[in-house]
Structure formats: structure tokens, C-alpha cells
Coordinates of C-alpha atoms in Angstrom, one line a residue:
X1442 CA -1.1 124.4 101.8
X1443 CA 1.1 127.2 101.4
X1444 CA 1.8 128.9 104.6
X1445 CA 2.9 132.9 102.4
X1446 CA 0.7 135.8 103.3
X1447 CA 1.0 136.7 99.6
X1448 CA -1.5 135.3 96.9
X1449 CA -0.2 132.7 95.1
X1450 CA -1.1 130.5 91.4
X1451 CA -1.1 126.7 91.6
X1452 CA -0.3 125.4 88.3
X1453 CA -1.3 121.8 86.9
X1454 CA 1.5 120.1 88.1
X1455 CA 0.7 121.8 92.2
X1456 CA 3.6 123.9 92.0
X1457 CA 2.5 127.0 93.6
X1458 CA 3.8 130.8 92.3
X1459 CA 4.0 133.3 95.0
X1460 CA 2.8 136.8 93.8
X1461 CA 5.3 138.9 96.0
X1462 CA 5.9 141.7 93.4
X1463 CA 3.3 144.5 92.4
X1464 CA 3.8 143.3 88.6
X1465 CA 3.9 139.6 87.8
X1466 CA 4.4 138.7 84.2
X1467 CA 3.0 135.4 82.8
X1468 CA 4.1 134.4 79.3
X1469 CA 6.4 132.2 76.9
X1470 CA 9.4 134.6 77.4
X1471 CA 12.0 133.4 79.7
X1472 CA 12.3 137.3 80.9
X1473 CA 8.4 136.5 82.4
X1474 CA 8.0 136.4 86.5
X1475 CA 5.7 132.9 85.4
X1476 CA 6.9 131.0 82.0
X1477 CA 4.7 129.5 79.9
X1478 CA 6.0 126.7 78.0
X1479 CA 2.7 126.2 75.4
X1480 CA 3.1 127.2 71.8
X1481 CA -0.8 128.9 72.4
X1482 CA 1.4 131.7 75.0
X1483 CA 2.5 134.9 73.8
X1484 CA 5.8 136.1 74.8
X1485 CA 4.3 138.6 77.0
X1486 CA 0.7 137.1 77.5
X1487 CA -1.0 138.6 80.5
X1488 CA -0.3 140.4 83.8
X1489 CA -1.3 140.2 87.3
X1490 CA -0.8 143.4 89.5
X1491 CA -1.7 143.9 92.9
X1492 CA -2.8 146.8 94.2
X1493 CA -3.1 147.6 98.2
X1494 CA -5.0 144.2 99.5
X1495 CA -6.2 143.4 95.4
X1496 CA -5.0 141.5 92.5
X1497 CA -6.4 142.3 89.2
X1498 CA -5.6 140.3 86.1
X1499 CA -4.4 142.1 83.1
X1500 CA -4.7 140.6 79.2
X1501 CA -1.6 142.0 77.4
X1502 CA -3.3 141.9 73.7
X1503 CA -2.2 138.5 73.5
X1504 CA -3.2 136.0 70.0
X1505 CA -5.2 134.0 72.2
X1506 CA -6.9 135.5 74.8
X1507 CA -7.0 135.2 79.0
X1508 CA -9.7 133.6 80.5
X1509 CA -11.1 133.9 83.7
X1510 CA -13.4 131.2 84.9
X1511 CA -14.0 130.0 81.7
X1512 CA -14.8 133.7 80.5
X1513 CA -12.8 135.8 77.6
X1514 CA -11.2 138.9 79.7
X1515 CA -12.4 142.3 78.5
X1516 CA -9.8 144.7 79.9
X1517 CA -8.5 144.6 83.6
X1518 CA -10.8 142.2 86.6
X1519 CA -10.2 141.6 90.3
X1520 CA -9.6 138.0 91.3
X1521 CA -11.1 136.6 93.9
X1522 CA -9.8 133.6 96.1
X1523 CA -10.7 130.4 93.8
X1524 CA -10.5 131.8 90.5
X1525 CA -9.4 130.1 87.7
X1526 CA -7.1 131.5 84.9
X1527 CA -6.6 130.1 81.5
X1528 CA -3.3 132.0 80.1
X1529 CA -1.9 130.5 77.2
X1530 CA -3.8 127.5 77.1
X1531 CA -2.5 126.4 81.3
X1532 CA -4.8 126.6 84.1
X1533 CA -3.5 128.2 87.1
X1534 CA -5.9 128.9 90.4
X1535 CA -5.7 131.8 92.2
X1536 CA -5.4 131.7 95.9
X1537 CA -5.4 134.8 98.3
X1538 CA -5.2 133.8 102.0
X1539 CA -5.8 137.1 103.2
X1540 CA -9.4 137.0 101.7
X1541 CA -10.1 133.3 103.0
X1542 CA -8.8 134.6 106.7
X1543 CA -10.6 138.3 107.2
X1544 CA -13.6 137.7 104.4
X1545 CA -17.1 136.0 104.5
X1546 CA -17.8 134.2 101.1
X1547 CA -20.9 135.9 100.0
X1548 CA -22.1 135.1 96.4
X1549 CA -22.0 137.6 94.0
X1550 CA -25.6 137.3 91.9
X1551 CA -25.5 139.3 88.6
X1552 CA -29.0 139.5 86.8
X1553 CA -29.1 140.8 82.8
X1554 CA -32.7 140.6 82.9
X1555 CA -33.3 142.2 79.3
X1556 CA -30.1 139.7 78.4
X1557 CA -32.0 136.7 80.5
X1558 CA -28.5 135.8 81.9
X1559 CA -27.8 134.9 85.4
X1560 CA -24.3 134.9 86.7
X1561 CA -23.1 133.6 89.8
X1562 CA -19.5 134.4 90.9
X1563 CA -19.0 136.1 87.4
X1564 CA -20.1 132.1 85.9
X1565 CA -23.1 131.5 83.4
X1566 CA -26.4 130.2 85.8
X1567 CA -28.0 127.7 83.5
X1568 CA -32.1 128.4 85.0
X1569 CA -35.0 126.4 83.4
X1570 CA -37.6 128.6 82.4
X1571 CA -39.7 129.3 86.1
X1572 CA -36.6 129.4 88.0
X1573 CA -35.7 132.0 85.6
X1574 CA -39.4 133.4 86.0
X1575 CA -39.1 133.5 90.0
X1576 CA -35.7 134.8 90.2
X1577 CA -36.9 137.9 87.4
X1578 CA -39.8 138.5 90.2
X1579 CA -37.7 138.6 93.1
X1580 CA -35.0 140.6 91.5
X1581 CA -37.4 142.9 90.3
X1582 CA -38.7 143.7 94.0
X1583 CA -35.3 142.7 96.1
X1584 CA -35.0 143.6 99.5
X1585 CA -38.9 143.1 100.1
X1586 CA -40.5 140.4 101.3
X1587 CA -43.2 138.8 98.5
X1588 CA -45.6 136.6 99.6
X1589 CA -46.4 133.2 98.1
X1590 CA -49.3 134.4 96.4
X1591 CA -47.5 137.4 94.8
X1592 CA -45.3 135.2 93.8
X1593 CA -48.0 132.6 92.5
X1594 CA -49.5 135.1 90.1
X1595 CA -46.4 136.4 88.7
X1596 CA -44.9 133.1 87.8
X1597 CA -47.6 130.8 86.8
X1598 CA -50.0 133.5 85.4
X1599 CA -51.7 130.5 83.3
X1600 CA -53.0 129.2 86.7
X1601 CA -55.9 130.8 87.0
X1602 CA -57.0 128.7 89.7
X1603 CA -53.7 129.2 91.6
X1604 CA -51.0 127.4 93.0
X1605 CA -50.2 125.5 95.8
X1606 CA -47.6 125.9 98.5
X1607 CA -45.4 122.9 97.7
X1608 CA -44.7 124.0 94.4
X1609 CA -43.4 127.2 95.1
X1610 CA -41.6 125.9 98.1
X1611 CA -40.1 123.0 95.5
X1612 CA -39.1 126.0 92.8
X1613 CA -37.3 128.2 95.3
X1614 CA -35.9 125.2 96.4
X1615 CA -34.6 124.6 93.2
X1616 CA -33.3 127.2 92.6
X1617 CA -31.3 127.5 95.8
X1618 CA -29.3 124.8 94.4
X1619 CA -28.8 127.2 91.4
X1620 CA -27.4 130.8 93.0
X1621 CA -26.6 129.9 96.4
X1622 CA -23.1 128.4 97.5
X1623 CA -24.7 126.2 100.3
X1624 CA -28.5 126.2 99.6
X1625 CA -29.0 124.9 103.1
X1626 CA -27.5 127.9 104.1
X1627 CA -28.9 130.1 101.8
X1628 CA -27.5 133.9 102.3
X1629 CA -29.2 135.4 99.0
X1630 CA -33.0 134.1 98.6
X1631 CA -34.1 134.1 102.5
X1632 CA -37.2 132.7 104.2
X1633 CA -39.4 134.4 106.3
X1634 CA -41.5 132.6 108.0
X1635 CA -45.0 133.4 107.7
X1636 CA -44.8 136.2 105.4
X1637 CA -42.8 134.4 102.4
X1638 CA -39.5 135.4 100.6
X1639 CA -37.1 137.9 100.1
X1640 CA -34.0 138.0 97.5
X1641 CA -31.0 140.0 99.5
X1642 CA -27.0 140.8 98.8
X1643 CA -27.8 142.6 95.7
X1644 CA -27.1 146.4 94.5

């Protein structure tokens, strides 16, 4: 493990890149802070920059395209510890040892409910339909507690005769497993014993 205070990239081969300077250049010129030997590089393919405690990643119109986790970049984003960067078709991981030190990994839940897309840590949530269906619901009223009968009606509406308590208990379980980080320590979709469940940790 590197022992710098400065982020860093690991390449595929382990080697690690410090990022000391505000401007690091990644591309297939040698001028570049980070050379990238793949004929899918442009000369000057991306940038990172760092700003105060932040390090945002920076597409320089290149033929192909950054990608962050997997993801086309649309203008400049802030990297988080763990990222992974496609630039000129290497993958590098980002590593900031500051954040892992002084910050509390918290999910970051993004819900397109018009869209139906669910994002977790800025990657694609593949939901089956209910889970989908319970998360909308939640979302819709987050930051209050619903009760397992609100919740009941609003996702299996063709129940007329209701539900019972293991299946909801099995769906939220489920889908837990889905936008939490350690679903037996969930910190987004909380319990509350006796009264039922509340979704948290969202703007």
C-alpha cells in the first residue's frame, strides 16, 4: 500500500502514479504527467486536477472517450476513493487516502424515477420490478417512516386481500443487497422496529 498523502492511480501492471501536481496529464504524448502507450489514447486524452482536498477528472475532447466506472464522462466529475477510470482503453483506480482516513463511506443513492434508473455510487442498479416498486414508494416519502401496510398497498395493489409480513421483510431484504454497501449494516433503508421503514441519506 502506498504510504503518500497524495491520491494516487494504480495501473494494470500495480504500478502506482502519485498525483502531486494540481494538473496531471494522461495521454499517448511522451510530454503527458501519465503516458499511455494504446493506439485507442489521444495525445492529450484526459486530465485530472485537484482542487483543495478534490480531484476531478477532466475528458480533453478525446476520439474515444473517458470513462468513469464504466460510464461515458459528460464534462468535468469528482472521484471518489475506488473509482475506476478507463482512459484510452487502460484501467487505472483511483485511490485518495485522505478520504479513506477522515471520511465515512456512505452510499450515494441516485433515483430517476420518471427515467426508472437507480444508481448507486454513480453505477447502473439493475432492480426487478417490486424492488423497483418499493424503492419508488420509499423514495417518494424519504425521511418518514412507512408502515408495512402502507407499504403493502402501494406495491402489491393487485392484493386485495393484502400481504403478509415476510414478504415485505424478504423484498426489503432484497433489496438491501441491491443499494446498500453492507446490507447487514444497512445506513440508507433503516428499520424501525415496530413502526416499519424509513429510506435516509438522500437530498
Amino acid at each position: 500500500m502506498s504510504e503518500t498523502t497524495f491520491p494516487y492511480l494504480t495501473d494494470p501492471s500495480g504500478q502506482e502514479h502519485a498525483l502531486e501536481k494540481e494538473l496531471t496529464r494522461l495521454g499517448r504524448a511522451v510530454e503527458n504527467e501519465i503516458v499511455i502507450t494504446n493506439r485507442l489514447a489521444s495525445r492529450e486524452h484526459a486530465h485530472l486536477r485537484r482542487v483543495g482536498r478534490q480531484t476531478f477528472l477532466e475528458d480533453q475532447h478525446s476520439t474515444n472517450g473517458s470513462f468513469l466506472n464504466g460510464e461515458r464522462l459528460q464534462g468535468a466529475a469528482r472521484l471518489r476513493d475506488g473509482d475506476q477510470l478507463t482512459i484510452g482503453g487502460v484501467d487505472f483506480l483511483f485511490h485518495d487516502p485522505e478520504m479513506t482516513q477522515c471520511e465515512t463511506p456512505f452510499p450515494q443513492l441516485e433515483v430517476n424515477l420518471p427515467a426508472g434508473e437507480v444508481r448507486l455510487n454513480r453505477s447502473v442498479v439493475p432492480l426487478s420490478p417490486k424492488e423497483f416498486a418499493l424503492l419508488a414508494f420509499l423514495y417518494t416519502r424519504r425521511g418518514t417512516v412507512c408502515s408495512k401496510d402502507e407499504i403493502g398497498r402501494a406495491v402489491w395493489a393487485e392484493y386485495q386481500a393484502g400481504v403478509f409480513d415476510y414478504q415485505i421483510e424478504n423484498l426489503v431484504r432484497r433489496l438491501r443487497t441491491r443499494i446498500e454497501t453492507d446490507p447487514n449494516a444497512p445506513q440508507l433503508l433503516l428499520t424501525l422496529r415496530g413502526l416499519g421503514y424509513k429510506l435516509v441519506g438522500l437530498d
